[in-house]
Amino acid sequence: MTSLAPLVEVRDVHKRFPVGGGLFGRARAWVHAVDGVSLTIHQGETLGLVGESGCGKSTLGRLILRLLEPTAGEVLFDGRSLLALSARELRAMRREMQIVFQDPYGSLNPRMRVASIVGEGLAIHRLGTRRERRARVDELLALVGLPPDAADRYPHEFSGGQRQRIGIARALAVRPRFIVADEAVSALDVSIQAQILNLLHDLQRQLGLTLLFIAHDLRVVEHMSDRVAIMYLGRIVECGPREEIYRNPRHPYTRTLLSAVPVPDPRRRKQRMVLGGDLPSPVRPPPGCAFHPRCGHALDVCRRDIPPLETGRGGHAVACHVFPAERVSAADG
Amino acid sequence: MTAVPIAPAPASSLLEVRDLRTFFELESGVVRAVDGVSFALDRGRVLGLVGESGCGKTMTALSLMRLVPRPGRIVGGQVWLEGRDLLALPEREMRAVRGEGMAMIFQEPMTSLNPVFTVGSQIAEAIRLHRRVSRRAAWARAVELLDEVGMPDPVRRAREYPHRLSGGMCQRVMIAIAISCEPHVLIADEPTTALDVTIQAEILDLLRTLRERHGMALLLITHDLGVVAEQADEVAIMYAGRIVEHASVLEIFERPLHPYTQALLRSMPGVGSERRDRLETIPGQVPDLLRLPSGCHFRDRCPKAISRCAEEDPALEEKAARHTAACIRV
Ligand SMILES: Nc1ncnc2c1ncn2[C@@H]1O[C@H](COP(=O)(O)OP(=O)(O)OP(=O)(O)O)[C@@H](O)[C@H]1O
Ligand code: SF4
Ligand SMILES: [Mg+2]
């Protein structure tokens, strides 16, 4: 998998949002929503992105799609910098990347029929004749498991799971290569969530899609991902192959997160690691390692220097002074 | 490791719900949100009430508290708490029961607090509703309670308004209000659904500590089977307004009998388990209570359904020792 070229490459991307200023006043402070993130997503793989609310997951997803402009840094898609593209080139590139949102209720226009919603991208990019577009819509509805008569109905006539299928059909319409699924199953009931996870999985295989799967549910991310990145206060603190992250987590934050997940097995009731305090404000992130105020292992250096994300054995990267990535040994080449 | 209690329940229960029914009579038909629910809960025990959205978990809880919103109405059944049928009490007496006999933590912590009062005054208010104490004493008690629910710097926090607090902190305030009059039964309706996983873990630990310290019984409503496996002694699985299976937590996870429970357990991705490429799914949609199939309400999604399932309405019956299920094929 890693032998394939990266489809998406994020290089030291930053995004700051102004907060506190009045309508015309100067911003009083800045939120560092994304604070120097670098990562790659290879062709055909699913990268899971996990973190707690407000850590910058969705912002990062939107920066990658260039739905937001980064404050600094760059994003490469298929080897080309999105920032360097002309408006026309960007529009063409947009076809290749789509997003599926969390909220199956809010993200579909209630006054549009399903056929128009799903076919909107085709119309915008002027792909095919009207008849061809309609045929493509019917094909997509079948692909995501909706009945053919769904095309002429309105979103409110569908359940949450069905609306999420509509959202997926819409994203697939223009035959993208890359999809950002932002909490795409979080609002769904367990039985319906399983349907959508299977659907995404099958579609990925069938169509060779590359996926950025953003979620806060660690069980769902483990199920879906090839590699996983853990985000805390705007930075990636750990990243690596799924088994590495789940079986051999190194960063104290990752370990706390994993220990907090309730295990659906009453014989394995465990003693959890408990974090003190809330997520600090991203307006005034703690100096050094942003996790140090909640970390049980912090040393002086943690309060002073930001630990860099360093990649070690097996492509397992960690940003921690106390538990750095395991060294690549000679045997690993 | 915490031991999983499997001790048998004593003969007479703290809370006993019998054939509870709460309906919404709408123009389009009658929504039987709670349709003949029965269960018992003993002192110090935790019953997990599990089900998908709209299956009637919240309406069951609100019925116990007699707080069903219009046009909903409790149309039948009994709710016995410490020897009294709450459904037969005059409203004035019921007001005393809420808070002291039974208290509830609601599904949305942020919207359940009043934005224009400090959290301290909201807790103090709850205390003064039940206890004849001075404002100062109530305030002092509010600060104590904030401390008990693990609020850092409680003296200062008591003077804050809800919007200044995070979701987890708001939930702590809600818990402080709920336990302020030392209820015997605490109902927690999805107490952690809106919270991040690390905060969820803290709130669940807090509920456990408080329960052990005060000997409260807990009705824990959730759709998360992981939370149930970790917290509950017993589990009741709800589907379309009814309890379809009820047993100890070990029985439910190791010998689920009802096809719905079995399917629910298999459709859940699990941490640490071998990765399966495909999850098992339950076909179809979460049921629409206005369009339920005849006979067993689960039959249009059930992999084991036979033609008789369309004719018979399965009753919740004992299928194994202390293990009930509502299915004709078990
Ligand atoms: N005001 C109302 N009018 C009509 N029907 C209602 C009303 N409030 C609730 N219901 C119905 O009662 C049923 C039970 O609702 P309830 O809120 O108890 O579900 P729940 O199990 O708590 O779901 P969730 O997991 O989403 O919280 C639902 O089918 C719902 O549509
Ligand atoms: S009664 Fe029939 S339909 Fe209902 S759960 Fe049992 S087998 Fe399935
Ligand atoms: Mg509810």
XYZ file of C-alpha atoms and ligand atoms in Angstrom:
703
model
C 0.000 0.000 0.000
C 2.702 2.452 0.990
C 4.484 1.669 -2.238
C 1.767 3.552 -4.079
C 2.180 7.258 -4.578
C 0.365 9.494 -2.111
C -2.863 10.874 -3.516
C -3.122 13.577 -0.872
C -0.189 15.278 0.764
C -0.664 17.861 3.480
C 2.433 19.911 4.227
C 2.660 21.897 7.452
C -0.819 23.342 7.110
C -2.048 26.011 9.523
C -5.457 27.592 9.875
C -6.250 30.424 12.238
C -9.694 31.877 12.772
C -10.259 35.310 14.316
C -12.397 35.362 17.437
C -13.825 38.003 19.707
C -13.666 41.004 17.384
C -16.775 43.027 16.571
C -18.234 43.175 13.067
C -15.750 45.759 11.868
C -13.302 45.640 14.742
C -10.011 43.837 14.731
C -9.942 40.294 15.981
C -9.034 40.162 19.654
C -7.573 36.711 19.445
C -6.956 33.837 17.097
C -7.965 30.221 17.323
C -5.297 27.929 15.955
C -7.747 25.355 14.672
C -5.067 23.554 12.686
C -1.547 24.175 13.882
C 1.062 22.682 11.595
C -0.333 19.409 10.284
C 1.497 17.194 7.789
C 0.148 13.897 6.563
C -0.219 11.763 3.475
C -3.063 9.606 2.230
C -2.187 6.927 -0.282
C -4.196 5.916 -3.275
C -6.967 3.496 -2.279
C -6.454 3.657 1.471
C -8.645 4.894 4.289
C -7.035 7.244 6.758
C -9.049 7.543 9.972
C -8.834 10.903 11.743
C -9.850 10.844 15.419
C -10.030 13.432 18.141
C -12.417 15.114 20.519
C -14.791 17.895 19.597
C -13.062 21.127 18.689
C -9.671 19.526 18.026
C -9.712 20.662 14.380
C -10.703 17.475 12.522
C -13.378 19.038 10.341
C -11.279 22.117 9.641
C -8.464 19.900 8.434
C -10.890 17.992 6.194
C -12.104 21.231 4.678
C -8.583 22.534 4.174
C -7.698 19.405 2.254
C -10.694 19.913 -0.035
C -9.826 23.579 -0.228
C -13.254 24.519 1.004
C -11.153 26.642 3.361
C -7.949 28.522 2.579
C -5.005 27.606 4.787
C -3.245 30.402 6.670
C 0.031 28.705 5.823
C 1.270 25.468 4.312
C 0.118 23.582 1.260
C -1.979 20.668 0.108
C -0.981 18.503 -2.837
C -3.497 16.402 -4.691
C -2.035 13.868 -7.069
C 1.275 15.694 -6.821
C -0.087 19.143 -7.663
C -0.462 21.989 -5.209
C -4.082 23.088 -4.925
C -2.948 26.615 -4.148
C -1.188 26.934 -7.475
C -4.218 26.014 -9.584
C -6.188 28.498 -11.658
C -9.915 28.812 -10.988
C -10.675 26.538 -13.921
C -8.169 23.921 -12.913
C -9.475 24.043 -9.358
C -13.028 23.462 -10.572
C -11.890 20.428 -12.509
C -9.949 19.209 -9.499
C -13.016 19.661 -7.286
C -14.728 16.878 -9.200
C -12.125 14.497 -7.934
C -12.759 15.231 -4.270
C -16.076 15.159 -2.497
C -17.385 15.331 1.041
C -20.084 13.454 2.963
C -21.300 15.380 5.991
C -22.359 14.345 9.454
C -25.850 15.664 9.467
C -28.107 13.750 7.112
C -30.874 16.252 7.951
C -29.175 19.570 7.496
C -26.957 18.867 4.525
C -29.642 18.139 1.933
C -31.751 20.937 0.449
C -35.313 20.172 1.620
C -36.913 21.805 -1.429
C -35.030 19.764 -3.988
C -36.031 16.347 -5.219
C -33.539 13.563 -4.635
C -32.793 13.336 -8.374
C -31.716 16.997 -8.435
C -29.702 16.670 -5.243
C -27.805 13.641 -6.473
C -27.409 15.054 -9.977
C -26.412 18.560 -8.890
C -22.682 17.954 -9.295
C -23.236 16.526 -12.771
C -25.205 19.616 -13.747
C -22.645 22.005 -12.272
C -19.810 20.306 -14.115
C -22.030 19.995 -17.220
C -21.431 16.298 -17.499
C -23.586 14.527 -20.074
C -26.994 15.334 -21.465
C -30.057 15.645 -19.273
C -31.039 12.066 -20.158
C -27.585 10.734 -19.398
C -27.524 12.570 -16.099
C -30.849 11.066 -15.108
C -29.601 7.606 -16.012
C -26.528 8.200 -13.876
C -28.734 9.253 -10.940
C -30.754 6.029 -11.225
C -27.532 4.047 -11.326
C -26.226 5.847 -8.218
C -29.433 5.300 -6.261
C -29.180 1.586 -7.003
C -25.504 1.627 -6.036
C -26.239 3.023 -2.566
C -29.257 0.775 -2.076
C -32.151 3.180 -2.491
C -35.344 2.260 -4.361
C -35.657 3.708 -7.917
C -38.712 5.780 -6.960
C -36.548 7.670 -4.454
C -35.456 9.967 -7.295
C -38.761 11.834 -7.381
C -39.172 12.242 -3.657
C -37.968 14.894 -1.178
C -35.368 14.417 1.599
C -37.900 14.686 4.446
C -39.584 11.527 3.193
C -36.502 9.505 4.138
C -35.049 8.181 7.367
C -31.635 9.271 8.692
C -29.870 6.275 7.199
C -31.544 6.754 3.831
C -30.632 10.435 3.812
C -27.037 9.485 4.476
C -27.236 7.194 1.428
C -28.501 10.162 -0.599
C -25.522 12.192 0.629
C -23.162 9.417 -0.433
C -24.811 9.090 -3.854
C -24.428 12.848 -4.321
C -20.737 12.660 -3.454
C -20.166 9.755 -5.852
C -22.033 11.309 -8.783
C -19.028 13.013 -10.366
C -16.813 9.925 -9.949
C -14.403 11.371 -7.401
C -11.190 9.628 -6.449
C -11.100 11.029 -2.936
C -13.871 11.389 -0.363
C -13.829 13.078 3.020
C -16.439 11.441 5.258
C -16.897 13.870 8.142
C -18.684 12.071 10.991
C -20.740 10.411 8.288
C -22.287 7.812 10.588
C -22.267 9.616 13.933
C -25.921 10.598 13.881
C -27.159 7.123 12.998
C -28.480 4.263 15.118
C -26.232 1.226 15.508
C -28.160 -0.988 13.108
C -28.286 1.728 10.447
C -24.685 2.769 11.100
C -23.587 -0.772 10.240
C -25.447 -0.544 6.911
C -23.677 2.697 5.974
C -20.242 1.478 7.097
C -20.641 -1.618 4.934
C -21.799 0.533 2.036
C -18.760 2.833 2.285
C -16.488 -0.176 2.543
C -17.996 -1.891 -0.534
C -17.966 1.299 -2.590
C -14.359 1.906 -1.732
C -13.424 -1.556 -3.004
C -15.590 -1.364 -6.094
C -14.553 2.126 -7.107
C -11.020 2.218 -5.722
C -11.770 5.279 -3.619
C -9.383 6.968 -1.245
C -11.037 7.985 2.001
C -10.393 10.401 4.835
C -12.699 9.046 7.514
C -13.211 11.639 10.259
C -14.948 10.416 13.414
C -14.825 10.636 17.164
C -15.900 7.005 17.661
C -12.744 4.927 18.016
C -14.548 1.638 17.424
C -15.922 2.829 14.105
C -12.547 4.250 13.052
C -10.802 0.987 13.868
C -13.291 -0.864 11.737
C -12.916 1.424 8.736
C -9.297 2.525 8.575
C -6.011 1.268 7.187
C -4.091 3.974 8.994
C -5.196 6.215 11.840
C -4.191 9.737 12.877
C -4.963 11.073 16.369
C -5.486 14.814 16.645
C -5.286 16.963 19.751
C -5.719 20.739 19.795
C -4.914 21.293 16.143
C -1.980 18.890 15.870
C -1.480 15.261 14.960
C -0.030 13.595 18.061
C 0.179 10.056 16.730
C -0.275 8.403 13.358
C 0.307 4.944 11.987
C -1.112 1.672 10.722
C -4.359 0.699 12.447
C -2.978 -2.303 14.363
C -0.056 -0.228 15.623
C -2.281 2.527 16.953
C -4.785 0.189 18.590
C -2.393 -2.505 19.873
C 0.689 -0.449 20.578
C -0.406 3.137 21.272
C 2.462 5.302 22.501
C 1.194 8.833 23.033
C -0.403 9.246 26.487
C -3.393 10.959 24.884
C -4.006 8.060 22.516
C -3.723 5.639 25.412
C -6.202 7.616 27.466
C -8.631 7.804 24.563
C -8.454 4.078 23.982
C -8.867 3.286 27.649
C -11.952 5.514 27.788
C -13.817 3.561 25.121
C -16.375 1.328 26.798
C -15.774 -2.267 25.754
C -18.914 -4.162 24.820
C -17.926 -7.112 26.991
C -19.177 -7.235 30.589
C -16.382 -9.635 31.589
C -13.750 -7.087 30.648
C -14.745 -4.228 32.906
C -11.587 -2.282 33.244
C -10.058 0.383 35.353
C -9.816 3.430 33.160
C -7.206 6.118 32.925
C -8.975 9.329 33.745
C -7.871 12.689 32.446
C -8.035 15.711 34.657
C -9.789 18.795 33.382
C -11.348 19.759 30.088
C -9.897 20.283 26.663
C -7.933 23.568 26.977
C -9.031 26.516 24.901
C -7.454 26.513 21.435
C -7.260 30.318 21.702
C -4.560 29.999 24.346
C -3.100 26.524 23.878
C -0.672 25.473 26.601
C 2.999 26.025 25.709
C 5.156 23.046 24.789
C 3.158 19.874 24.323
C -0.472 21.006 24.309
C -1.425 17.848 26.197
C 0.943 18.407 29.141
C -1.631 19.880 31.604
C -3.663 16.674 31.374
C -0.756 14.258 31.060
C 0.438 12.078 33.916
C 3.965 11.752 32.493
C 4.867 15.366 31.716
C 8.456 16.529 32.346
C 9.882 20.038 32.231
C 10.731 19.693 28.566
C 7.037 18.960 27.824
C 6.035 22.314 29.294
C 8.661 24.093 27.227
C 9.124 22.523 23.772
C 6.590 21.363 21.238
C 7.405 17.696 20.540
C 7.777 17.110 16.787
C 5.873 14.292 15.101
C 8.603 11.762 14.336
C 8.157 8.587 12.373
C 9.671 5.378 13.702
C 9.417 1.666 13.106
C 6.576 0.406 10.942
C 5.525 3.898 9.898
C 4.372 4.643 13.441
C 4.730 8.362 14.161
C 4.485 9.927 17.632
C 4.816 13.476 18.947
C 5.896 12.972 22.557
C 9.082 13.729 24.509
C 8.603 10.864 26.947
C 7.270 8.147 24.640
C 8.848 8.908 21.251
C 8.408 6.676 18.221
C 10.319 3.388 18.384
C 13.564 3.648 16.472
C 13.922 2.038 13.115
C 16.405 -0.807 13.740
C 18.962 -1.995 11.229
C 16.920 -5.133 10.608
C 14.038 -3.030 9.338
C 16.293 -1.761 6.627
C -11.341 -5.467 37.094
C -14.661 -4.779 38.732
C -16.716 -7.836 39.560
C -19.885 -8.317 37.580
C -22.719 -8.752 40.052
C -25.007 -11.671 39.375
C -26.695 -11.864 42.766
C -30.444 -12.545 42.631
C -32.781 -9.645 43.305
C -34.675 -9.531 46.610
C -38.354 -10.354 46.579
C -39.801 -6.874 46.787
C -38.337 -4.137 44.666
C -37.660 -0.478 45.236
C -39.271 0.430 41.928
C -41.734 -1.721 40.086
C -43.255 -0.737 36.776
C -46.266 -2.723 35.582
C -47.768 -2.648 32.133
C -46.999 1.030 31.620
C -48.589 2.564 28.549
C -48.066 6.083 27.219
C -49.718 7.056 23.962
C -49.729 10.066 21.685
C -53.080 10.470 20.006
C -52.365 12.265 16.753
C -54.543 12.987 13.750
C -52.527 10.492 11.761
C -53.011 7.764 14.357
C -52.030 6.622 17.824
C -48.312 6.488 18.624
C -47.859 3.843 21.299
C -44.563 5.278 22.543
C -44.632 3.078 25.651
C -46.703 -0.012 25.033
C -46.974 -2.271 28.064
C -43.582 -1.863 29.724
C -42.903 -3.788 32.954
C -39.695 -4.076 34.977
C -38.403 -3.927 38.527
C -35.366 -2.190 39.964
C -33.776 -2.928 43.322
C -31.806 -0.758 45.692
C -28.264 -0.090 44.532
C -28.706 -1.834 41.185
C -28.233 -0.515 37.666
C -30.701 -1.334 34.920
C -29.598 -0.406 31.425
C -32.476 0.459 29.104
C -31.249 0.097 25.536
C -32.794 0.734 22.157
C -32.559 2.720 18.943
C -33.923 6.218 18.516
C -37.646 6.617 18.871
C -38.203 3.260 20.573
C -39.642 4.942 23.669
C -36.781 5.089 26.161
C -37.210 8.757 27.052
C -41.003 8.468 27.156
C -40.669 5.550 29.582
C -38.475 7.701 31.821
C -40.740 10.736 31.563
C -43.734 8.530 32.363
C -42.060 7.340 35.577
C -41.541 10.994 36.516
C -45.046 11.877 35.310
C -43.571 14.517 33.032
C -44.906 13.293 29.681
C -45.272 16.240 27.279
C -48.564 16.864 25.493
C -50.233 15.444 23.503
C -48.733 12.365 25.152
C -50.719 10.738 27.945
C -50.120 7.881 30.333
C -53.090 5.665 29.517
C -52.441 2.735 31.802
C -50.250 0.813 34.180
C -48.687 1.290 37.583
C -45.410 2.691 38.855
C -44.734 1.434 42.373
C -42.027 3.299 44.249
C -41.443 2.224 47.837
C -44.970 0.898 48.225
C -46.859 3.748 46.526
C -48.313 3.800 43.033
C -47.016 7.086 41.650
C -49.618 7.174 38.912
C -52.344 7.356 41.571
C -50.807 10.224 43.572
C -52.160 13.763 43.474
C -49.792 16.124 41.616
C -48.824 17.883 44.860
C -47.467 14.663 46.346
C -45.838 13.756 43.065
C -43.857 16.998 43.232
C -42.308 15.803 46.489
C -41.464 12.456 44.903
C -39.564 14.170 42.082
C -36.182 14.948 43.536
C -36.445 12.923 46.740
C -37.924 9.628 45.593
C -36.743 9.712 42.021
C -34.718 12.235 40.036
C -33.809 12.453 36.386
C -30.852 13.676 34.361
C -32.115 14.745 30.969
C -30.790 13.937 27.525
C -29.437 17.418 26.662
C -27.372 18.940 29.456
C -26.824 22.282 27.726
C -30.483 23.017 27.092
C -31.743 21.705 30.442
C -30.067 24.467 32.440
C -31.536 27.937 32.596
C -29.117 30.327 30.859
C -30.040 33.386 32.947
C -29.202 31.984 36.404
C -25.862 30.961 37.856
C -25.389 27.228 38.264
C -25.080 27.646 42.036
C -28.457 29.349 42.263
C -30.057 26.639 40.136
C -28.790 23.942 42.467
C -29.791 25.962 45.542
C -33.241 26.447 44.035
C -33.652 22.697 43.601
C -32.704 22.173 47.255
C -35.129 24.832 48.534
C -37.934 23.241 46.553
C -37.736 20.264 48.900
C -35.998 21.399 52.059
C -36.836 24.236 54.421
C -33.387 25.763 54.564
C -32.117 29.332 54.354
C -30.750 30.714 51.103
C -27.281 30.759 52.603
C -27.469 27.146 53.719
C -28.794 26.106 50.306
C -25.957 27.969 48.588
C -23.388 26.348 50.845
C -24.893 22.956 50.073
C -24.819 23.762 46.327
C -21.077 24.419 46.543
C -20.634 21.170 48.461
C -22.542 19.299 45.769
C -20.452 20.848 42.999
C -17.403 19.642 44.866
C -18.929 16.182 45.203
C -19.572 15.917 41.459
C -15.938 16.776 40.798
C -16.264 20.397 39.690
C -12.851 22.045 39.997
C -12.891 25.257 42.057
C -16.558 24.873 43.121
C -16.806 28.169 45.028
C -15.989 30.161 41.922
C -17.851 27.853 39.523
C -21.073 28.194 41.532
C -21.205 31.836 40.442
C -20.820 31.057 36.735
C -23.555 30.984 34.120
C -24.125 27.753 32.166
C -22.756 29.089 28.862
C -19.354 29.548 30.486
C -19.139 25.813 31.176
C -18.241 22.960 28.831
C -20.703 20.160 28.069
C -19.055 17.871 30.602
C -19.215 20.567 33.304
C -22.897 21.235 32.527
C -23.568 17.540 32.911
C -21.877 17.637 36.325
C -24.194 20.477 37.324
C -27.213 18.467 36.144
C -26.038 15.547 38.236
C -25.559 17.831 41.256
C -29.156 19.018 40.876
C -30.429 15.468 40.464
C -28.711 14.172 43.599
C -29.327 17.323 45.662
C -32.232 15.723 47.548
C -30.684 12.257 47.734
C -33.155 10.390 45.541
C -33.479 6.637 45.869
C -33.817 6.148 42.141
C -31.797 8.106 39.613
C -32.821 8.076 35.972
C -30.048 9.066 33.578
C -31.283 9.563 29.997
C -28.277 9.276 27.651
C -26.114 11.121 30.192
C -22.995 10.961 28.030
C -24.216 10.843 24.439
C -23.361 14.476 23.724
C -19.934 14.230 25.352
C -16.472 13.297 24.149
C -15.239 9.862 25.058
C -12.772 10.951 27.759
C -15.425 13.156 29.374
C -17.965 10.339 29.023
C -15.615 8.069 30.975
C -15.358 10.638 33.761
C -19.115 11.108 34.007
C -19.735 7.350 34.079
C -17.118 6.959 36.817
C -18.769 9.786 38.727
C -22.203 8.163 38.482
C -20.740 4.911 39.766
C -19.050 6.606 42.741
C -22.193 8.518 43.682
C -24.312 5.420 43.361
C -22.037 3.415 45.597
C -21.799 6.216 48.141
C -25.531 6.903 48.350
C -26.919 3.453 47.536
C -29.061 4.823 44.710
C -30.636 2.615 42.093
C -29.909 3.743 38.551
C -32.010 3.474 35.427
C -29.403 4.110 32.739
C -30.858 4.889 29.340
C -28.477 4.554 26.419
C -28.116 3.284 22.893
C -24.463 2.380 23.487
C -24.003 -1.297 24.277
C -20.431 -0.594 25.377
C -21.677 1.722 28.131
C -24.212 -0.896 29.178
C -21.609 -3.686 29.308
C -19.506 -1.560 31.574
C -22.105 -0.083 33.886
C -25.244 -2.185 34.130
C -26.200 -5.143 36.313
C -29.222 -5.913 34.184
C -30.280 -4.927 30.702
C -33.683 -4.361 29.137
C -33.758 -4.140 25.340
C -36.525 -1.996 23.925
C -37.998 -2.087 20.443
C -40.972 -0.074 19.193
C -42.361 0.813 22.612
C -41.863 -2.572 24.242
C -39.232 -4.444 26.188
C -38.332 -7.426 24.008
C -35.632 -8.931 26.228
C -34.525 -8.533 29.839
C -31.734 -10.354 31.668
C -28.487 -9.895 33.582
C -25.772 -8.102 31.652
C -23.774 -11.329 31.254
C -26.783 -13.195 29.875
C -27.570 -10.439 27.397
C -24.029 -10.345 26.024
C -23.271 -14.059 26.158
C -26.643 -15.683 25.548
C -28.843 -13.136 23.822
C -32.128 -14.837 22.964
C -34.144 -12.321 21.004
C -33.238 -11.991 17.307
C -33.179 -8.203 17.674
C -30.678 -8.301 20.541
C -28.555 -10.808 18.661
C -28.518 -8.640 15.552
C -27.805 -5.485 17.537
C -24.754 -7.076 19.163
C -23.426 -8.286 15.843
C -23.884 -4.964 14.066
C -21.531 -3.180 16.446
C -17.857 -2.677 15.584
C -15.790 -3.667 18.616
C -12.437 -2.391 19.804
C -9.657 -4.966 19.882
C -11.701 -7.649 18.205
C -10.525 -9.099 14.933
C -11.368 -6.842 12.076
C -14.316 -8.019 10.094
C -14.648 -6.582 6.642
C -18.390 -6.431 6.882
C -20.602 -5.811 9.854
C -23.835 -7.692 10.133
C -26.720 -5.388 9.564
C -30.346 -5.280 10.497
C -32.180 -4.680 7.241
C -34.753 -1.935 6.916
C -35.266 1.164 9.030
C -35.724 2.067 12.646
C -39.463 1.422 13.052
C -42.091 4.076 12.501
C -44.503 3.661 15.417
C -47.412 4.661 13.182
C -46.689 1.884 10.694
C -45.833 -1.196 12.689
C -46.327 -4.641 11.193
C -48.966 -6.936 12.663
C -47.960 -9.642 15.116
C -44.345 -9.224 16.191
C -43.299 -5.621 15.508
C -39.798 -6.734 14.613
C -40.802 -9.286 12.013
C -40.196 -7.130 8.908
C -36.519 -6.871 9.910
C -36.139 -10.248 11.583
C -33.951 -12.942 10.005
C -35.842 -15.686 11.860
C -39.388 -14.619 11.098
C -41.889 -17.273 10.004
C -45.474 -16.811 8.883
C -46.801 -17.307 12.410
C -44.900 -14.156 13.492
C -47.412 -12.089 11.535
C -50.319 -13.513 13.480
C -49.114 -13.754 17.049
C -48.104 -10.850 19.217
C -45.265 -12.374 21.281
C -45.451 -11.729 25.035
C -42.392 -11.118 27.216
C -41.945 -14.551 28.806
C -39.327 -16.289 30.913
C -37.243 -18.372 28.462
C -34.386 -19.215 30.828
C -33.767 -18.591 34.515
C -34.283 -14.860 35.163
C -34.150 -14.184 31.442
C -37.224 -13.011 29.568
C -37.733 -12.491 25.834
C -40.649 -11.718 23.546
C -40.282 -14.053 20.564
C -42.236 -17.134 19.558
C -39.139 -18.791 18.149
C -37.093 -18.795 21.347
N -44.749 15.322 20.932
C -44.841 14.140 20.298
N -45.808 13.911 19.405
C -45.915 12.705 18.786
N -45.086 11.681 18.993
C -44.104 11.843 19.868
C -43.911 13.067 20.560
N -42.824 12.935 21.373
C -42.376 11.690 21.186
N -43.132 11.021 20.288
C -42.929 9.662 19.816
O -42.746 8.763 20.895
C -41.855 7.732 20.528
C -40.846 7.505 21.625
O -40.027 8.650 21.752
P -38.825 8.707 22.777
O -38.385 10.120 22.856
O -39.220 8.059 24.056
O -37.706 7.821 22.072
P -36.256 7.472 22.593
O -36.194 5.989 22.662
O -35.936 8.210 23.810
O -35.354 7.940 21.368
P -33.870 8.632 21.328
O -32.920 7.493 21.401
O -33.864 9.263 19.973
O -33.785 9.582 22.458
C -41.209 8.148 19.209
O -41.687 7.336 18.169
C -41.638 9.573 19.019
O -41.844 9.837 17.643
S -41.475 -13.507 16.976
Fe -40.816 -13.995 14.895
S -40.445 -12.021 13.974
Fe -40.530 -11.664 16.157
S -38.461 -11.800 16.806
Fe -39.270 -13.850 17.033
S -38.806 -14.889 15.107
Fe -38.497 -12.707 14.773
Mg -34.484 9.700 24.239
